[in-house]
PDB file of N, CA and C in Angstrom:
ATOM      1  N   PRO A  14      -1.896  29.239  26.647  1.00  0.00           N
ATOM      2  CA  PRO A  14      -2.339  29.526  27.993  1.00  0.00           C
ATOM      3  C   PRO A  14      -2.260  31.079  28.282  1.00  0.00           C
ATOM      4  N   SER A  15      -3.136  31.413  29.119  1.00  0.00           N
ATOM      5  CA  SER A  15      -3.199  32.907  29.622  1.00  0.00           C
ATOM      6  C   SER A  15      -3.915  32.926  30.912  1.00  0.00           C
ATOM      7  N   HIS A  16      -4.074  34.033  31.589  1.00  0.00           N
ATOM      8  CA  HIS A  16      -4.672  34.145  32.801  1.00  0.00           C
ATOM      9  C   HIS A  16      -6.117  33.740  32.717  1.00  0.00           C
ATOM     10  N   THR A  17      -6.707  33.982  31.569  1.00  0.00           N
ATOM     11  CA  THR A  17      -8.233  33.627  31.382  1.00  0.00           C
ATOM     12  C   THR A  17      -8.348  32.219  30.909  1.00  0.00           C
ATOM     13  N   ASN A  18      -7.345  31.626  30.353  1.00  0.00           N
ATOM     14  CA  ASN A  18      -7.372  30.284  29.807  1.00  0.00           C
ATOM     15  C   ASN A  18      -6.105  29.476  30.194  1.00  0.00           C
ATOM     16  N   PRO A  19      -6.139  29.119  31.527  1.00  0.00           N
ATOM     17  CA  PRO A  19      -4.829  28.489  32.063  1.00  0.00           C
ATOM     18  C   PRO A  19      -4.754  27.050  31.470  1.00  0.00           C
ATOM     19  N   LEU A  20      -3.395  26.583  31.477  1.00  0.00           N
ATOM     20  CA  LEU A  20      -3.115  25.240  31.095  1.00  0.00           C
ATOM     21  C   LEU A  20      -3.788  24.252  32.090  1.00  0.00           C
ATOM     22  N   ARG A  21      -4.621  23.289  31.566  1.00  0.00           N
ATOM     23  CA  ARG A  21      -5.408  22.435  32.355  1.00  0.00           C
ATOM     24  C   ARG A  21      -5.011  20.991  32.155  1.00  0.00           C
ATOM     25  N   GLN A  22      -4.404  20.698  31.065  1.00  0.00           N
ATOM     26  CA  GLN A  22      -4.190  19.320  30.723  1.00  0.00           C
ATOM     27  C   GLN A  22      -2.803  19.174  30.049  1.00  0.00           C
ATOM     28  N   VAL A  23      -2.038  18.204  30.463  1.00  0.00           N
ATOM     29  CA  VAL A  23      -0.742  17.824  29.706  1.00  0.00           C
ATOM     30  C   VAL A  23      -0.834  16.343  29.383  1.00  0.00           C
ATOM     31  N   ILE A  24      -0.632  15.977  28.135  1.00  0.00           N
ATOM     32  CA  ILE A  24      -0.706  14.620  27.704  1.00  0.00           C
ATOM     33  C   ILE A  24       0.717  14.101  27.618  1.00  0.00           C
ATOM     34  N   VAL A  25       1.013  12.975  28.264  1.00  0.00           N
ATOM     35  CA  VAL A  25       2.364  12.377  28.224  1.00  0.00           C
ATOM     36  C   VAL A  25       2.131  10.964  27.837  1.00  0.00           C
ATOM     37  N   ASN A  26       2.928  10.482  26.842  1.00  0.00           N
ATOM     38  CA  ASN A  26       3.002   9.148  26.476  1.00  0.00           C
ATOM     39  C   ASN A  26       4.276   8.531  27.128  1.00  0.00           C
ATOM     40  N   THR A  27       4.050   7.503  27.983  1.00  0.00           N
ATOM     41  CA  THR A  27       5.262   6.941  28.761  1.00  0.00           C
ATOM     42  C   THR A  27       5.019   5.574  28.988  1.00  0.00           C
ATOM     43  N   HIS A  28       6.239   4.809  29.138  1.00  0.00           N
ATOM     44  CA  HIS A  28       6.245   3.401  29.635  1.00  0.00           C
ATOM     45  C   HIS A  28       7.120   3.616  30.887  1.00  0.00           C
ATOM     46  N   SER A  29       7.326   4.651  31.491  1.00  0.00           N
ATOM     47  CA  SER A  29       8.129   4.908  32.641  1.00  0.00           C
ATOM     48  C   SER A  29       7.360   4.603  33.988  1.00  0.00           C
ATOM     49  N   PRO A  30       7.703   3.506  34.578  1.00  0.00           N
ATOM     50  CA  PRO A  30       7.013   3.180  35.949  1.00  0.00           C
ATOM     51  C   PRO A  30       7.230   4.308  36.867  1.00  0.00           C
ATOM     52  N   GLY A  31       8.381   4.975  36.918  1.00  0.00           N
ATOM     53  CA  GLY A  31       8.633   6.042  37.758  1.00  0.00           C
ATOM     54  C   GLY A  31       7.636   7.246  37.632  1.00  0.00           C
ATOM     55  N   LEU A  32       7.401   7.608  36.414  1.00  0.00           N
ATOM     56  CA  LEU A  32       6.445   8.694  36.129  1.00  0.00           C
ATOM     57  C   LEU A  32       5.090   8.312  36.541  1.00  0.00           C
ATOM     58  N   VAL A  33       4.662   7.048  36.207  1.00  0.00           N
ATOM     59  CA  VAL A  33       3.267   6.615  36.568  1.00  0.00           C
ATOM     60  C   VAL A  33       3.106   6.588  38.045  1.00  0.00           C
ATOM     61  N   ARG A  34       4.124   6.103  38.813  1.00  0.00           N
ATOM     62  CA  ARG A  34       4.014   6.030  40.256  1.00  0.00           C
ATOM     63  C   ARG A  34       3.898   7.474  40.826  1.00  0.00           C
ATOM     64  N   PHE A  35       4.729   8.427  40.216  1.00  0.00           N
ATOM     65  CA  PHE A  35       4.635   9.823  40.755  1.00  0.00           C
ATOM     66  C   PHE A  35       3.318  10.354  40.661  1.00  0.00           C
ATOM     67  N   ILE A  36       2.715  10.213  39.394  1.00  0.00           N
ATOM     68  CA  ILE A  36       1.380  10.846  39.107  1.00  0.00           C
ATOM     69  C   ILE A  36       0.323  10.129  39.938  1.00  0.00           C
ATOM     70  N   HIS A  37       0.434   8.807  40.006  1.00  0.00           N
ATOM     71  CA  HIS A  37      -0.578   8.123  40.840  1.00  0.00           C
ATOM     72  C   HIS A  37      -0.614   8.382  42.262  1.00  0.00           C
ATOM     73  N   ALA A  38       0.598   8.660  42.852  1.00  0.00           N
ATOM     74  CA  ALA A  38       0.698   9.021  44.223  1.00  0.00           C
ATOM     75  C   ALA A  38       0.125  10.474  44.561  1.00  0.00           C
ATOM     76  N   ARG A  39       0.264  11.287  43.545  1.00  0.00           N
ATOM     77  CA  ARG A  39      -0.240  12.720  43.769  1.00  0.00           C
ATOM     78  C   ARG A  39      -1.724  12.901  43.376  1.00  0.00           C
ATOM     79  N   ASP A  40      -2.087  12.236  42.249  1.00  0.00           N
ATOM     80  CA  ASP A  40      -3.381  12.485  41.749  1.00  0.00           C
ATOM     81  C   ASP A  40      -3.759  11.294  40.849  1.00  0.00           C
ATOM     82  N   PRO A  41      -4.246  10.152  41.475  1.00  0.00           N
ATOM     83  CA  PRO A  41      -4.652   8.959  40.659  1.00  0.00           C
ATOM     84  C   PRO A  41      -5.722   9.307  39.553  1.00  0.00           C
ATOM     85  N   GLY A  42      -6.570  10.341  39.808  1.00  0.00           N
ATOM     86  CA  GLY A  42      -7.520  10.714  38.841  1.00  0.00           C
ATOM     87  C   GLY A  42      -6.886  11.390  37.745  1.00  0.00           C
ATOM     88  N   GLY A  43      -5.591  11.779  37.784  1.00  0.00           N
ATOM     89  CA  GLY A  43      -4.912  12.483  36.704  1.00  0.00           C
ATOM     90  C   GLY A  43      -4.357  11.386  35.640  1.00  0.00           C
ATOM     91  N   LEU A  44      -4.486  10.126  35.991  1.00  0.00           N
ATOM     92  CA  LEU A  44      -4.046   9.168  35.002  1.00  0.00           C
ATOM     93  C   LEU A  44      -5.234   8.586  34.117  1.00  0.00           C
ATOM     94  N   LEU A  45      -4.921   8.587  32.798  1.00  0.00           N
ATOM     95  CA  LEU A  45      -5.805   7.838  31.853  1.00  0.00           C
ATOM     96  C   LEU A  45      -4.888   6.890  31.124  1.00  0.00           C
ATOM     97  N   ILE A  46      -5.339   5.649  30.988  1.00  0.00           N
ATOM     98  CA  ILE A  46      -4.482   4.610  30.368  1.00  0.00           C
ATOM     99  C   ILE A  46      -5.164   4.307  28.914  1.00  0.00           C
ATOM    100  N   ALA A  47      -4.323   4.415  27.951  1.00  0.00           N
ATOM    101  CA  ALA A  47      -4.741   4.137  26.579  1.00  0.00           C
ATOM    102  C   ALA A  47      -4.936   2.615  26.372  1.00  0.00           C
ATOM    103  N   LYS A  48      -6.117   2.184  25.941  1.00  0.00           N
ATOM    104  CA  LYS A  48      -6.408   0.787  25.730  1.00  0.00           C
ATOM    105  C   LYS A  48      -6.970   0.628  24.384  1.00  0.00           C
ATOM    106  N   LEU A  49      -6.448  -0.332  23.570  1.00  0.00           N
ATOM    107  CA  LEU A  49      -6.949  -0.682  22.311  1.00  0.00           C
ATOM    108  C   LEU A  49      -8.163  -1.588  22.469  1.00  0.00           C
ATOM    109  N   VAL A  50      -9.242  -1.141  21.901  1.00  0.00           N
ATOM    110  CA  VAL A  50     -10.544  -1.840  21.928  1.00  0.00           C
ATOM    111  C   VAL A  50     -11.073  -2.194  20.551  1.00  0.00           C
ATOM    112  N   SER A  51     -11.806  -3.208  20.442  1.00  0.00           N
ATOM    113  CA  SER A  51     -12.525  -3.561  19.163  1.00  0.00           C
ATOM    114  C   SER A  51     -13.900  -2.913  19.150  1.00  0.00           C
ATOM    115  N   ILE A  52     -14.188  -2.265  18.048  1.00  0.00           N
ATOM    116  CA  ILE A  52     -15.505  -1.616  17.927  1.00  0.00           C
ATOM    117  C   ILE A  52     -16.009  -1.943  16.512  1.00  0.00           C
ATOM    118  N   ARG A  53     -17.226  -1.515  16.251  1.00  0.00           N
ATOM    119  CA  ARG A  53     -17.827  -1.575  14.844  1.00  0.00           C
ATOM    120  C   ARG A  53     -17.663  -0.130  14.287  1.00  0.00           C
ATOM    121  N   SER A  54     -17.234  -0.046  12.992  1.00  0.00           N
ATOM    122  CA  SER A  54     -17.173   1.251  12.261  1.00  0.00           C
ATOM    123  C   SER A  54     -18.567   1.617  11.907  1.00  0.00           C
ATOM    124  N   PRO A  55     -18.653   2.860  11.511  1.00  0.00           N
ATOM    125  CA  PRO A  55     -20.117   3.379  11.054  1.00  0.00           C
ATOM    126  C   PRO A  55     -20.654   2.482   9.888  1.00  0.00           C
ATOM    127  N   ALA A  56     -19.781   1.842   9.157  1.00  0.00           N
ATOM    128  CA  ALA A  56     -20.181   0.965   8.044  1.00  0.00           C
ATOM    129  C   ALA A  56     -20.533  -0.532   8.601  1.00  0.00           C
ATOM    130  N   GLY A  57     -20.269  -0.698   9.890  1.00  0.00           N
ATOM    131  CA  GLY A  57     -20.600  -1.974  10.521  1.00  0.00           C
ATOM    132  C   GLY A  57     -19.457  -3.074  10.526  1.00  0.00           C
ATOM    133  N   SER A  58     -18.313  -2.622   9.926  1.00  0.00           N
ATOM    134  CA  SER A  58     -17.195  -3.560   9.853  1.00  0.00           C
ATOM    135  C   SER A  58     -16.396  -3.547  11.169  1.00  0.00           C
ATOM    136  N   PRO A  59     -15.776  -4.540  11.678  1.00  0.00           N
ATOM    137  CA  PRO A  59     -14.980  -4.484  12.855  1.00  0.00           C
ATOM    138  C   PRO A  59     -13.737  -3.698  12.609  1.00  0.00           C
ATOM    139  N   THR A  60     -13.332  -2.883  13.619  1.00  0.00           N
ATOM    140  CA  THR A  60     -12.121  -2.094  13.558  1.00  0.00           C
ATOM    141  C   THR A  60     -11.562  -1.914  15.024  1.00  0.00           C
ATOM    142  N   HIS A  61     -10.473  -1.264  15.210  1.00  0.00           N
ATOM    143  CA  HIS A  61      -9.950  -0.957  16.421  1.00  0.00           C
ATOM    144  C   HIS A  61      -9.924   0.577  16.790  1.00  0.00           C
ATOM    145  N   ALA A  62      -9.983   0.829  18.011  1.00  0.00           N
ATOM    146  CA  ALA A  62      -9.903   2.325  18.422  1.00  0.00           C
ATOM    147  C   ALA A  62      -9.155   2.378  19.782  1.00  0.00           C
ATOM    148  N   LEU A  63      -8.606   3.514  19.976  1.00  0.00           N
ATOM    149  CA  LEU A  63      -7.814   3.714  21.198  1.00  0.00           C
ATOM    150  C   LEU A  63      -8.883   4.460  22.180  1.00  0.00           C
ATOM    151  N   ARG A  64      -9.034   3.909  23.383  1.00  0.00           N
ATOM    152  CA  ARG A  64      -9.983   4.410  24.374  1.00  0.00           C
ATOM    153  C   ARG A  64      -9.096   4.884  25.557  1.00  0.00           C
ATOM    154  N   LEU A  65      -9.238   6.016  26.088  1.00  0.00           N
ATOM    155  CA  LEU A  65      -8.594   6.455  27.330  1.00  0.00           C
ATOM    156  C   LEU A  65      -9.443   6.000  28.561  1.00  0.00           C
ATOM    157  N   VAL A  66      -8.932   5.179  29.470  1.00  0.00           N
ATOM    158  CA  VAL A  66      -9.625   4.596  30.524  1.00  0.00           C
ATOM    159  C   VAL A  66      -9.027   5.080  31.837  1.00  0.00           C
ATOM    160  N   PRO A  67      -9.954   5.548  32.835  1.00  0.00           N
ATOM    161  CA  PRO A  67      -9.366   6.038  34.128  1.00  0.00           C
ATOM    162  C   PRO A  67      -8.961   4.932  35.017  1.00  0.00           C
ATOM    163  N   VAL A  68      -8.400   5.291  36.116  1.00  0.00           N
ATOM    164  CA  VAL A  68      -7.990   4.312  37.241  1.00  0.00           C
ATOM    165  C   VAL A  68      -9.168   4.028  38.082  1.00  0.00           C
ATOM    166  N   ILE A  69      -9.508   2.831  38.476  1.00  0.00           N
ATOM    167  CA  ILE A  69     -10.488   2.489  39.272  1.00  0.00           C
ATOM    168  C   ILE A  69     -10.537   3.320  40.686  1.00  0.00           C
ATOM    169  N   GLY A  70     -11.675   3.714  41.106  1.00  0.00           N
ATOM    170  CA  GLY A  70     -11.851   4.369  42.356  1.00  0.00           C
ATOM    171  C   GLY A  70     -11.487   5.841  42.361  1.00  0.00           C
ATOM    172  N   THR A  71     -11.334   6.507  41.235  1.00  0.00           N
ATOM    173  CA  THR A  71     -11.023   7.857  41.085  1.00  0.00           C
ATOM    174  C   THR A  71     -12.306   8.664  40.653  1.00  0.00           C
ATOM    175  N   TRP A  72     -12.216   9.922  40.780  1.00  0.00           N
ATOM    176  CA  TRP A  72     -13.409  10.742  40.444  1.00  0.00           C
ATOM    177  C   TRP A  72     -13.784  10.495  38.978  1.00  0.00           C
ATOM    178  N   ARG A  73     -12.915  10.125  38.100  1.00  0.00           N
ATOM    179  CA  ARG A  73     -13.244   9.785  36.678  1.00  0.00           C
ATOM    180  C   ARG A  73     -14.162   8.652  36.541  1.00  0.00           C
ATOM    181  N   THR A  74     -13.895   7.582  37.356  1.00  0.00           N
ATOM    182  CA  THR A  74     -14.744   6.369  37.216  1.00  0.00           C
ATOM    183  C   THR A  74     -16.053   6.629  37.967  1.00  0.00           C
ATOM    184  N   ASN A  75     -16.021   7.416  39.030  1.00  0.00           N
ATOM    185  CA  ASN A  75     -17.315   7.716  39.640  1.00  0.00           C
ATOM    186  C   ASN A  75     -18.170   8.700  38.845  1.00  0.00           C
ATOM    187  N   ALA A  76     -17.579   9.558  38.247  1.00  0.00           N
ATOM    188  CA  ALA A  76     -18.425  10.458  37.359  1.00  0.00           C
ATOM    189  C   ALA A  76     -18.957   9.856  36.102  1.00  0.00           C
ATOM    190  N   SER A  77     -18.042   8.975  35.440  1.00  0.00           N
ATOM    191  CA  SER A  77     -18.542   8.466  34.125  1.00  0.00           C
ATOM    192  C   SER A  77     -19.201   7.152  34.270  1.00  0.00           C
ATOM    193  N   GLY A  78     -19.088   6.429  35.375  1.00  0.00           N
ATOM    194  CA  GLY A  78     -19.569   5.121  35.494  1.00  0.00           C
ATOM    195  C   GLY A  78     -18.768   4.067  34.784  1.00  0.00           C
ATOM    196  N   ASP A  79     -17.651   4.483  34.229  1.00  0.00           N
ATOM    197  CA  ASP A  79     -16.694   3.625  33.542  1.00  0.00           C
ATOM    198  C   ASP A  79     -16.088   2.705  34.494  1.00  0.00           C
ATOM    199  N   ALA A  80     -15.873   1.405  34.163  1.00  0.00           N
ATOM    200  CA  ALA A  80     -15.229   0.386  34.935  1.00  0.00           C
ATOM    201  C   ALA A  80     -13.870   0.695  35.379  1.00  0.00           C
ATOM    202  N   GLY A  81     -13.094   1.381  34.482  1.00  0.00           N
ATOM    203  CA  GLY A  81     -11.717   1.697  34.712  1.00  0.00           C
ATOM    204  C   GLY A  81     -10.790   0.513  34.761  1.00  0.00           C
ATOM    205  N   LEU A  82      -9.510   0.759  35.024  1.00  0.00           N
ATOM    206  CA  LEU A  82      -8.507  -0.209  35.119  1.00  0.00           C
ATOM    207  C   LEU A  82      -7.845  -0.138  36.522  1.00  0.00           C
ATOM    208  N   GLY A  83      -7.346  -1.214  37.074  1.00  0.00           N
ATOM    209  CA  GLY A  83      -6.691  -1.196  38.358  1.00  0.00           C
ATOM    210  C   GLY A  83      -5.198  -1.173  38.253  1.00  0.00           C
ATOM    211  N   LEU A  84      -4.492  -1.150  39.341  1.00  0.00           N
ATOM    212  CA  LEU A  84      -3.065  -1.108  39.367  1.00  0.00           C
ATOM    213  C   LEU A  84      -2.415  -2.372  38.726  1.00  0.00           C
ATOM    214  N   ALA A  85      -3.044  -3.408  38.913  1.00  0.00           N
ATOM    215  CA  ALA A  85      -2.492  -4.641  38.250  1.00  0.00           C
ATOM    216  C   ALA A  85      -2.529  -4.453  36.702  1.00  0.00           C
ATOM    217  N   ASP A  86      -3.551  -3.798  36.161  1.00  0.00           N
ATOM    218  CA  ASP A  86      -3.510  -3.477  34.648  1.00  0.00           C
ATOM    219  C   ASP A  86      -2.401  -2.507  34.320  1.00  0.00           C
ATOM    220  N   LEU A  87      -2.074  -1.616  35.235  1.00  0.00           N
ATOM    221  CA  LEU A  87      -1.001  -0.698  35.007  1.00  0.00           C
ATOM    222  C   LEU A  87       0.326  -1.473  34.892  1.00  0.00           C
ATOM    223  N   ILE A  88       0.557  -2.331  35.853  1.00  0.00           N
ATOM    224  CA  ILE A  88       1.806  -3.158  35.840  1.00  0.00           C
ATOM    225  C   ILE A  88       1.910  -3.869  34.424  1.00  0.00           C
ATOM    226  N   ASP A  89       0.918  -4.570  33.973  1.00  0.00           N
ATOM    227  CA  ASP A  89       0.972  -5.163  32.647  1.00  0.00           C
ATOM    228  C   ASP A  89       1.239  -4.183  31.594  1.00  0.00           C
ATOM    229  N   TYR A  90       0.642  -2.995  31.610  1.00  0.00           N
ATOM    230  CA  TYR A  90       0.837  -1.988  30.587  1.00  0.00           C
ATOM    231  C   TYR A  90       2.398  -1.517  30.602  1.00  0.00           C
ATOM    232  N   LEU A  91       3.005  -1.415  31.803  1.00  0.00           N
ATOM    233  CA  LEU A  91       4.293  -0.832  31.924  1.00  0.00           C
ATOM    234  C   LEU A  91       5.301  -1.976  31.696  1.00  0.00           C
ATOM    235  N   SER A  92       4.917  -3.236  31.618  1.00  0.00           N
ATOM    236  CA  SER A  92       5.892  -4.383  31.449  1.00  0.00           C
ATOM    237  C   SER A  92       5.467  -5.114  30.204  1.00  0.00           C
ATOM    238  N   PRO A  93       5.484  -4.544  29.021  1.00  0.00           N
ATOM    239  CA  PRO A  93       4.900  -5.246  27.863  1.00  0.00           C
ATOM    240  C   PRO A  93       5.731  -6.433  27.484  1.00  0.00           C
ATOM    241  N   HIS A  94       7.021  -6.500  27.922  1.00  0.00           N
ATOM    242  CA  HIS A  94       7.873  -7.611  27.531  1.00  0.00           C
ATOM    243  C   HIS A  94       8.125  -8.539  28.757  1.00  0.00           C
ATOM    244  N   LYS A  95       7.199  -8.524  29.726  1.00  0.00           N
ATOM    245  CA  LYS A  95       7.447  -9.239  31.032  1.00  0.00           C
ATOM    246  C   LYS A  95       7.674 -10.748  30.697  1.00  0.00           C
ATOM    247  N   ALA A  96       7.138 -11.321  29.643  1.00  0.00           N
ATOM    248  CA  ALA A  96       7.319 -12.681  29.413  1.00  0.00           C
ATOM    249  C   ALA A  96       8.862 -13.028  29.155  1.00  0.00           C
ATOM    250  N   HIS A  97       9.601 -11.944  28.895  1.00  0.00           N
ATOM    251  CA  HIS A  97      11.096 -12.218  28.586  1.00  0.00           C
ATOM    252  C   HIS A  97      11.910 -12.222  29.863  1.00  0.00           C
ATOM    253  N   TYR A  98      11.200 -11.812  31.027  1.00  0.00           N
ATOM    254  CA  TYR A  98      11.985 -11.776  32.297  1.00  0.00           C
ATOM    255  C   TYR A  98      11.895 -13.187  32.908  1.00  0.00           C
ATOM    256  N   ASP A  99      12.966 -13.467  33.576  1.00  0.00           N
ATOM    257  CA  ASP A  99      12.997 -14.807  34.222  1.00  0.00           C
ATOM    258  C   ASP A  99      12.699 -14.670  35.767  1.00  0.00           C
ATOM    259  N   ASN A 100      11.421 -14.486  36.044  1.00  0.00           N
ATOM    260  CA  ASN A 100      11.055 -14.246  37.433  1.00  0.00           C
ATOM    261  C   ASN A 100      10.813 -15.711  38.059  1.00  0.00           C
ATOM    262  N   PRO A 101      11.124 -15.840  39.330  1.00  0.00           N
ATOM    263  CA  PRO A 101      10.834 -17.037  40.031  1.00  0.00           C
ATOM    264  C   PRO A 101       9.390 -17.245  40.212  1.00  0.00           C
ATOM    265  N   PRO A 102       8.991 -18.562  40.326  1.00  0.00           N
ATOM    266  CA  PRO A 102       7.567 -18.817  40.552  1.00  0.00           C
ATOM    267  C   PRO A 102       6.974 -18.075  41.787  1.00  0.00           C
ATOM    268  N   GLY A 103       5.791 -17.524  41.583  1.00  0.00           N
ATOM    269  CA  GLY A 103       5.185 -16.752  42.724  1.00  0.00           C
ATOM    270  C   GLY A 103       5.633 -15.382  42.831  1.00  0.00           C
ATOM    271  N   ALA A 104       6.610 -14.903  41.996  1.00  0.00           N
ATOM    272  CA  ALA A 104       7.058 -13.518  42.175  1.00  0.00           C
ATOM    273  C   ALA A 104       6.008 -12.559  41.744  1.00  0.00           C
ATOM    274  N   GLN A 105       5.832 -11.409  42.424  1.00  0.00           N
ATOM    275  CA  GLN A 105       4.883 -10.384  42.096  1.00  0.00           C
ATOM    276  C   GLN A 105       5.572  -9.042  41.901  1.00  0.00           C
ATOM    277  N   LEU A 106       4.922  -8.374  40.936  1.00  0.00           N
ATOM    278  CA  LEU A 106       5.403  -6.869  40.688  1.00  0.00           C
ATOM    279  C   LEU A 106       4.524  -6.023  41.483  1.00  0.00           C
ATOM    280  N   THR A 107       5.065  -5.037  42.070  1.00  0.00           N
ATOM    281  CA  THR A 107       4.302  -4.058  42.899  1.00  0.00           C
ATOM    282  C   THR A 107       4.619  -2.629  42.595  1.00  0.00           C
ATOM    283  N   LEU A 108       3.641  -1.753  42.494  1.00  0.00           N
ATOM    284  CA  LEU A 108       3.890  -0.411  42.300  1.00  0.00           C
ATOM    285  C   LEU A 108       3.859   0.327  43.705  1.00  0.00           C
ATOM    286  N   LEU A 109       5.031   0.992  43.908  1.00  0.00           N
ATOM    287  CA  LEU A 109       5.137   1.658  45.272  1.00  0.00           C
ATOM    288  C   LEU A 109       5.078   3.123  45.062  1.00  0.00           C
ATOM    289  N   ALA A 110       4.453   3.877  46.026  1.00  0.00           N
ATOM    290  CA  ALA A 110       4.560   5.298  46.091  1.00  0.00           C
ATOM    291  C   ALA A 110       5.885   5.670  46.540  1.00  0.00           C
ATOM    292  N   GLN A 111       6.366   6.926  46.101  1.00  0.00           N
ATOM    293  CA  GLN A 111       7.752   7.348  46.431  1.00  0.00           C
ATOM    294  C   GLN A 111       8.099   7.121  47.961  1.00  0.00           C
ATOM    295  N   ASP A 112       7.094   7.369  48.907  1.00  0.00           N
ATOM    296  CA  ASP A 112       7.256   7.299  50.251  1.00  0.00           C
ATOM    297  C   ASP A 112       7.373   5.915  50.796  1.00  0.00           C
ATOM    298  N   ASP A 113       6.836   4.830  50.100  1.00  0.00           N
ATOM    299  CA  ASP A 113       6.757   3.487  50.571  1.00  0.00           C
ATOM    300  C   ASP A 113       8.166   2.852  50.588  1.00  0.00           C
ATOM    301  N   ASP A 114       8.297   1.995  51.545  1.00  0.00           N
ATOM    302  CA  ASP A 114       9.568   1.209  51.674  1.00  0.00           C
ATOM    303  C   ASP A 114       9.458  -0.037  50.749  1.00  0.00           C
ATOM    304  N   PRO A 115      10.418  -0.413  50.127  1.00  0.00           N
ATOM    305  CA  PRO A 115      10.386  -1.664  49.132  1.00  0.00           C
ATOM    306  C   PRO A 115      10.280  -2.930  49.983  1.00  0.00           C
TER     307      PRO A 115
END
């Protein structure tokens, strides 16, 4: 980085709900979620690729026309082992901004 070429992007790999809440509260368009997708290779065989998907309703989805992912998808992403939790029937997980009351 320099004065003529400032730092514009930082890539963070996280499963931290706190960090995702922090970034989402300040700039939802700053989040890209890595999603494994099935595609065809140049040879035509099925393979997998990692696609970075924006959050619904941000400038990234509006500019690209990409469907994006919602907050419910983020909760699933951040709780990969949620099947191991003993939640009561009807329990819901919620992402709260730092200013929100629980």
